[in-house]
mmCIF file of C-alpha atoms in Angstrom:
data_model
loop_
_atom_site.group_PDB
_atom_site.id
_atom_site.type_symbol
_atom_site.label_atom_id
_atom_site.label_comp_id
_atom_site.label_asym_id
_atom_site.label_seq_id
_atom_site.Cartn_x
_atom_site.Cartn_y
_atom_site.Cartn_z
ATOM 1 C CA LEU A 9 30.845 -37.873 -2.416
ATOM 2 C CA THR A 10 28.360 -35.458 -0.899
ATOM 3 C CA PHE A 11 29.616 -33.031 1.726
ATOM 4 C CA ASP A 12 27.828 -35.086 4.397
ATOM 5 C CA ASP A 13 29.666 -38.191 3.186
ATOM 6 C CA GLN A 14 32.969 -36.319 3.350
ATOM 7 C CA ILE A 15 32.167 -35.213 6.889
ATOM 8 C CA ASN A 16 31.563 -38.852 7.832
ATOM 9 C CA CYS A 17 34.975 -39.691 6.362
ATOM 10 C CA PHE A 18 36.474 -36.938 8.520
ATOM 11 C CA LYS A 19 34.754 -38.420 11.573
ATOM 12 C CA LYS A 20 36.137 -41.888 10.827
ATOM 13 C CA THR A 21 39.605 -40.450 10.232
ATOM 14 C CA LYS A 22 39.513 -38.720 13.600
ATOM 15 C CA GLU A 23 38.567 -42.022 15.239
ATOM 16 C CA VAL A 24 41.577 -43.690 13.611
ATOM 17 C CA ILE A 25 43.864 -40.896 14.816
ATOM 18 C CA ARG A 26 42.416 -41.131 18.321
ATOM 19 C CA ALA A 27 43.048 -44.870 18.417
ATOM 20 C CA LYS A 28 46.697 -44.283 17.540
ATOM 21 C CA ILE A 29 47.660 -41.271 19.644
ATOM 22 C CA GLY A 30 44.923 -40.935 22.259
ATOM 23 C CA ASP A 31 42.051 -38.508 22.868
ATOM 24 C CA ARG A 32 44.023 -35.478 24.012
ATOM 25 C CA ALA A 33 46.599 -35.566 21.219
ATOM 26 C CA ALA A 34 43.935 -36.329 18.619
ATOM 27 C CA ASN A 35 41.787 -33.399 19.717
ATOM 28 C CA LYS A 36 44.785 -31.058 19.597
ATOM 29 C CA HIS A 37 45.732 -32.357 16.162
ATOM 30 C CA VAL A 38 42.226 -31.761 14.826
ATOM 31 C CA ASN A 39 42.012 -28.324 16.478
ATOM 32 C CA ASP A 40 45.335 -27.209 15.001
ATOM 33 C CA ALA A 41 44.674 -28.472 11.468
ATOM 34 C CA MET A 42 43.636 -26.219 8.581
ATOM 35 C CA TYR A 43 40.574 -27.297 6.596
ATOM 36 C CA PHE A 44 39.798 -26.346 3.023
ATOM 37 C CA ILE A 45 36.187 -26.588 1.852
ATOM 38 C CA GLY A 46 35.010 -26.038 -1.688
ATOM 39 C CA LEU A 47 31.404 -26.735 -2.591
ATOM 40 C CA GLY A 48 28.397 -25.265 -4.348
ATOM 41 C CA SER A 49 29.312 -25.621 -8.018
ATOM 42 C CA ASN A 50 27.586 -28.990 -8.439
ATOM 43 C CA ASP A 51 24.513 -27.671 -6.634
ATOM 44 C CA TYR A 52 24.198 -25.089 -9.374
ATOM 45 C CA VAL A 53 25.529 -26.833 -12.488
ATOM 46 C CA ASN A 54 23.948 -30.242 -11.864
ATOM 47 C CA ASN A 55 20.763 -29.102 -10.143
ATOM 48 C CA PHE A 56 19.532 -25.514 -10.078
ATOM 49 C CA LEU A 57 20.678 -24.650 -13.612
ATOM 50 C CA GLN A 58 19.293 -27.828 -15.150
ATOM 51 C CA PRO A 59 15.748 -27.287 -16.494
ATOM 52 C CA PHE A 60 14.835 -30.936 -15.954
ATOM 53 C CA MET A 61 15.924 -31.008 -12.291
ATOM 54 C CA ALA A 62 13.468 -30.290 -9.491
ATOM 55 C CA ASP A 63 15.658 -27.719 -7.704
ATOM 56 C CA GLY A 64 15.479 -25.316 -10.640
ATOM 57 C CA GLN A 65 11.694 -25.484 -10.713
ATOM 58 C CA GLN A 66 10.874 -25.839 -7.036
ATOM 59 C CA TYR A 67 12.862 -22.868 -5.700
ATOM 60 C CA THR A 68 13.425 -19.250 -6.576
ATOM 61 C CA HIS A 69 17.101 -18.336 -6.452
ATOM 62 C CA ASP A 70 16.690 -16.592 -3.091
ATOM 63 C CA GLU A 71 15.088 -19.740 -1.702
ATOM 64 C CA PHE A 72 17.819 -21.904 -3.202
ATOM 65 C CA VAL A 73 20.609 -19.822 -1.662
ATOM 66 C CA GLU A 74 18.810 -19.903 1.678
ATOM 67 C CA LEU A 75 18.613 -23.698 1.415
ATOM 68 C CA LEU A 76 22.325 -23.979 0.620
ATOM 69 C CA THR A 77 23.522 -21.604 3.336
ATOM 70 C CA SER A 78 21.211 -22.983 6.036
ATOM 71 C CA THR A 79 22.402 -26.501 5.214
ATOM 72 C CA LEU A 80 26.024 -25.325 5.327
ATOM 73 C CA ASP A 81 25.354 -23.582 8.647
ATOM 74 C CA ASN A 82 24.118 -26.842 10.143
ATOM 75 C CA GLN A 83 26.984 -28.866 8.685
ATOM 76 C CA LEU A 84 29.616 -26.473 10.018
ATOM 77 C CA THR A 85 28.120 -25.982 13.476
ATOM 78 C CA GLN A 86 26.664 -29.411 14.227
ATOM 79 C CA THR A 87 29.342 -31.603 12.700
ATOM 80 C CA ILE A 88 32.569 -29.936 11.526
ATOM 81 C CA TYR A 89 32.916 -27.673 14.565
ATOM 82 C CA LYS A 90 31.795 -30.340 17.041
ATOM 83 C CA LEU A 91 34.370 -32.725 15.617
ATOM 84 C CA GLY A 92 37.021 -30.161 16.510
ATOM 85 C CA ALA A 93 37.678 -28.176 13.350
ATOM 86 C CA ARG A 94 38.474 -24.553 14.166
ATOM 87 C CA LYS A 95 40.421 -23.185 11.184
ATOM 88 C CA VAL A 96 38.408 -23.467 7.993
ATOM 89 C CA ILE A 97 38.932 -21.790 4.620
ATOM 90 C CA PHE A 98 35.860 -21.831 2.383
ATOM 91 C CA HIS A 99 36.542 -21.669 -1.350
ATOM 92 C CA GLY A 100 33.950 -19.400 -2.985
ATOM 93 C CA LEU A 101 32.408 -20.075 -6.381
ATOM 94 C CA GLY A 102 33.961 -18.795 -9.583
ATOM 95 C CA PRO A 103 32.030 -17.281 -12.519
ATOM 96 C CA LEU A 104 29.952 -20.336 -13.427
ATOM 97 C CA GLY A 105 28.166 -18.300 -16.074
ATOM 98 C CA CYS A 106 31.410 -18.365 -18.073
ATOM 99 C CA ILE A 107 32.071 -22.102 -18.141
ATOM 100 C CA PRO A 108 31.463 -23.753 -21.540
ATOM 101 C CA SER A 109 28.326 -25.609 -20.399
ATOM 102 C CA GLN A 110 26.688 -22.257 -19.658
ATOM 103 C CA ARG A 111 28.112 -20.258 -22.587
ATOM 104 C CA VAL A 112 26.509 -22.698 -25.020
ATOM 105 C CA LYS A 113 23.123 -21.521 -23.741
ATOM 106 C CA SER A 114 23.889 -17.965 -24.836
ATOM 107 C CA LYS A 115 22.990 -16.932 -28.388
ATOM 108 C CA THR A 116 26.177 -14.866 -28.544
ATOM 109 C CA GLY A 117 28.451 -17.361 -26.805
ATOM 110 C CA MET A 118 29.128 -14.858 -24.042
ATOM 111 C CA CYS A 119 29.018 -15.457 -20.291
ATOM 112 C CA LEU A 120 25.557 -15.723 -18.762
ATOM 113 C CA LYS A 121 25.243 -12.576 -16.669
ATOM 114 C CA ARG A 122 22.321 -13.849 -14.620
ATOM 115 C CA VAL A 123 24.191 -16.995 -13.561
ATOM 116 C CA ASN A 124 27.214 -14.955 -12.494
ATOM 117 C CA GLU A 125 24.956 -12.647 -10.497
ATOM 118 C CA TRP A 126 23.498 -15.664 -8.726
ATOM 119 C CA VAL A 127 26.978 -16.968 -7.964
ATOM 120 C CA MET A 128 28.050 -13.630 -6.494
ATOM 121 C CA GLU A 129 24.931 -13.606 -4.330
ATOM 122 C CA PHE A 130 25.789 -17.084 -3.053
ATOM 123 C CA ASN A 131 29.351 -15.963 -2.303
ATOM 124 C CA THR A 132 28.122 -12.881 -0.440
ATOM 125 C CA ARG A 133 25.674 -14.887 1.654
ATOM 126 C CA THR A 134 28.275 -17.540 2.425
ATOM 127 C CA LYS A 135 30.862 -14.960 3.485
ATOM 128 C CA LYS A 136 28.268 -13.386 5.804
ATOM 129 C CA LEU A 137 27.480 -16.819 7.262
ATOM 130 C CA LEU A 138 31.143 -17.468 8.047
ATOM 131 C CA GLU A 139 31.451 -14.062 9.711
ATOM 132 C CA ASP A 140 28.415 -14.864 11.852
ATOM 133 C CA LEU A 141 29.814 -18.274 12.796
ATOM 134 C CA ASN A 142 33.066 -16.676 13.942
ATOM 135 C CA LYS A 143 31.002 -14.644 16.405
ATOM 136 C CA ARG A 144 28.800 -17.538 17.516
ATOM 137 C CA LEU A 145 31.384 -20.299 17.879
ATOM 138 C CA PRO A 146 34.222 -19.847 20.421
ATOM 139 C CA GLY A 147 37.640 -20.256 18.825
ATOM 140 C CA ALA A 148 36.283 -20.517 15.294
ATOM 141 C CA LYS A 149 38.398 -18.967 12.552
ATOM 142 C CA PHE A 150 36.350 -19.455 9.396
ATOM 143 C CA ALA A 151 37.573 -17.517 6.360
ATOM 144 C CA PHE A 152 36.133 -16.960 2.894
ATOM 145 C CA ALA A 153 38.508 -17.164 -0.084
ATOM 146 C CA ASP A 154 37.024 -15.092 -2.907
ATOM 147 C CA THR A 155 38.506 -16.524 -6.097
ATOM 148 C CA TYR A 156 35.794 -15.094 -8.366
ATOM 149 C CA PRO A 157 37.744 -11.991 -9.558
ATOM 150 C CA ALA A 158 40.927 -13.955 -10.309
ATOM 151 C CA VAL A 159 39.128 -16.680 -12.265
ATOM 152 C CA LEU A 160 37.088 -14.123 -14.208
ATOM 153 C CA ASP A 161 40.280 -12.262 -15.143
ATOM 154 C CA LEU A 162 41.800 -15.536 -16.346
ATOM 155 C CA ILE A 163 38.758 -16.166 -18.549
ATOM 156 C CA ASP A 164 38.613 -12.590 -19.844
ATOM 157 C CA ASN A 165 42.368 -12.365 -20.449
ATOM 158 C CA PRO A 166 43.691 -15.885 -21.117
ATOM 159 C CA THR A 167 46.831 -14.742 -22.970
ATOM 160 C CA ARG A 168 47.950 -12.872 -19.867
ATOM 161 C CA TYR A 169 48.290 -16.259 -18.172
ATOM 162 C CA GLY A 170 49.765 -18.248 -21.043
ATOM 163 C CA PHE A 171 46.520 -19.535 -22.567
ATOM 164 C CA LYS A 172 44.748 -18.740 -25.830
ATOM 165 C CA VAL A 173 41.193 -20.111 -25.618
ATOM 166 C CA ALA A 174 38.740 -19.505 -22.780
ATOM 167 C CA ASN A 175 35.320 -19.557 -24.421
ATOM 168 C CA THR A 176 35.168 -23.278 -25.187
ATOM 169 C CA SER A 177 36.761 -26.509 -24.005
ATOM 170 C CA CYS A 178 39.660 -28.611 -25.241
ATOM 171 C CA CYS A 179 37.577 -31.756 -25.178
ATOM 172 C CA ASN A 180 35.086 -31.076 -27.974
ATOM 173 C CA VAL A 181 31.827 -32.242 -26.460
ATOM 174 C CA ASP A 182 28.183 -31.388 -26.970
ATOM 175 C CA THR A 183 27.571 -29.323 -23.855
ATOM 176 C CA SER A 184 23.833 -29.422 -24.442
ATOM 177 C CA VAL A 185 23.705 -33.136 -23.631
ATOM 178 C CA GLY A 186 26.109 -33.446 -20.750
ATOM 179 C CA GLY A 187 29.509 -31.992 -21.497
ATOM 180 C CA LEU A 188 31.677 -34.678 -19.907
ATOM 181 C CA CYS A 189 34.778 -35.803 -21.758
ATOM 182 C CA LEU A 190 34.384 -39.452 -22.784
ATOM 183 C CA PRO A 191 36.900 -41.994 -24.173
ATOM 184 C CA ASN A 192 35.738 -41.400 -27.756
ATOM 185 C CA SER A 193 35.475 -37.620 -27.474
ATOM 186 C CA LYS A 194 37.475 -35.463 -29.875
ATOM 187 C CA MET A 195 40.385 -33.671 -28.221
ATOM 188 C CA CYS A 196 42.009 -30.420 -29.211
ATOM 189 C CA LYS A 197 45.560 -30.608 -30.575
ATOM 190 C CA ASN A 198 46.987 -27.869 -28.375
ATOM 191 C CA ARG A 199 45.739 -28.768 -24.918
ATOM 192 C CA LYS A 200 47.987 -26.296 -23.169
ATOM 193 C CA ASP A 201 46.212 -23.423 -24.941
ATOM 194 C CA PHE A 202 42.817 -24.042 -23.336
ATOM 195 C CA VAL A 203 41.580 -22.684 -20.007
ATOM 196 C CA PHE A 204 38.867 -25.368 -19.871
ATOM 197 C CA TRP A 205 39.385 -29.096 -20.277
ATOM 198 C CA ASP A 206 35.712 -30.003 -20.694
ATOM 199 C CA ALA A 207 32.386 -28.203 -20.391
ATOM 200 C CA PHE A 208 32.724 -27.890 -16.617
ATOM 201 C CA HIS A 209 36.311 -28.291 -15.479
ATOM 202 C CA PRO A 210 39.410 -26.140 -15.973
ATOM 203 C CA SER A 211 42.621 -27.518 -17.395
ATOM 204 C CA ASP A 212 46.032 -26.707 -15.900
ATOM 205 C CA SER A 213 44.710 -23.174 -15.479
#
């Protein structure tokens, strides 16, 4: 589901709650709730970083980040906030340049520095947006959860966290043609040793 679709689900859920407990109680319930939002990775991995997708050709990275943050601004102010959400934690992006689908593009198999720099720029801009919204919107408590350093440390030092392999995925897929784990894909024997399950997603890590 897109974020807009998820917001519509939130709206419908609030209507169901209102029908059961009334307007006042429903509004208080929504105001008091804590919301966790994580987005952005698909915008990069499935769009901007794909050479055959329009986003990667139509926009510079600065323009792309501006598009993402301006869209998020509108979604948070015109829908999420107006529906009553006040306490929101935004999950920042991790080092996407280090996921298997990006490493395969490197001649050395190392993390793609440029991609990680783009991700950090997105995180910085998003954190600034949330700080601005806290000033603009009465009662808003929007926080940014920066998970980038922790995830990067996990990838750089997998044995410290009980893993052994962080540079490739357990599900042995051709990351150059998709990277999703399919029913006939070859699996690793020691799944618990891998930080990544497939070319995009982490395992139990």
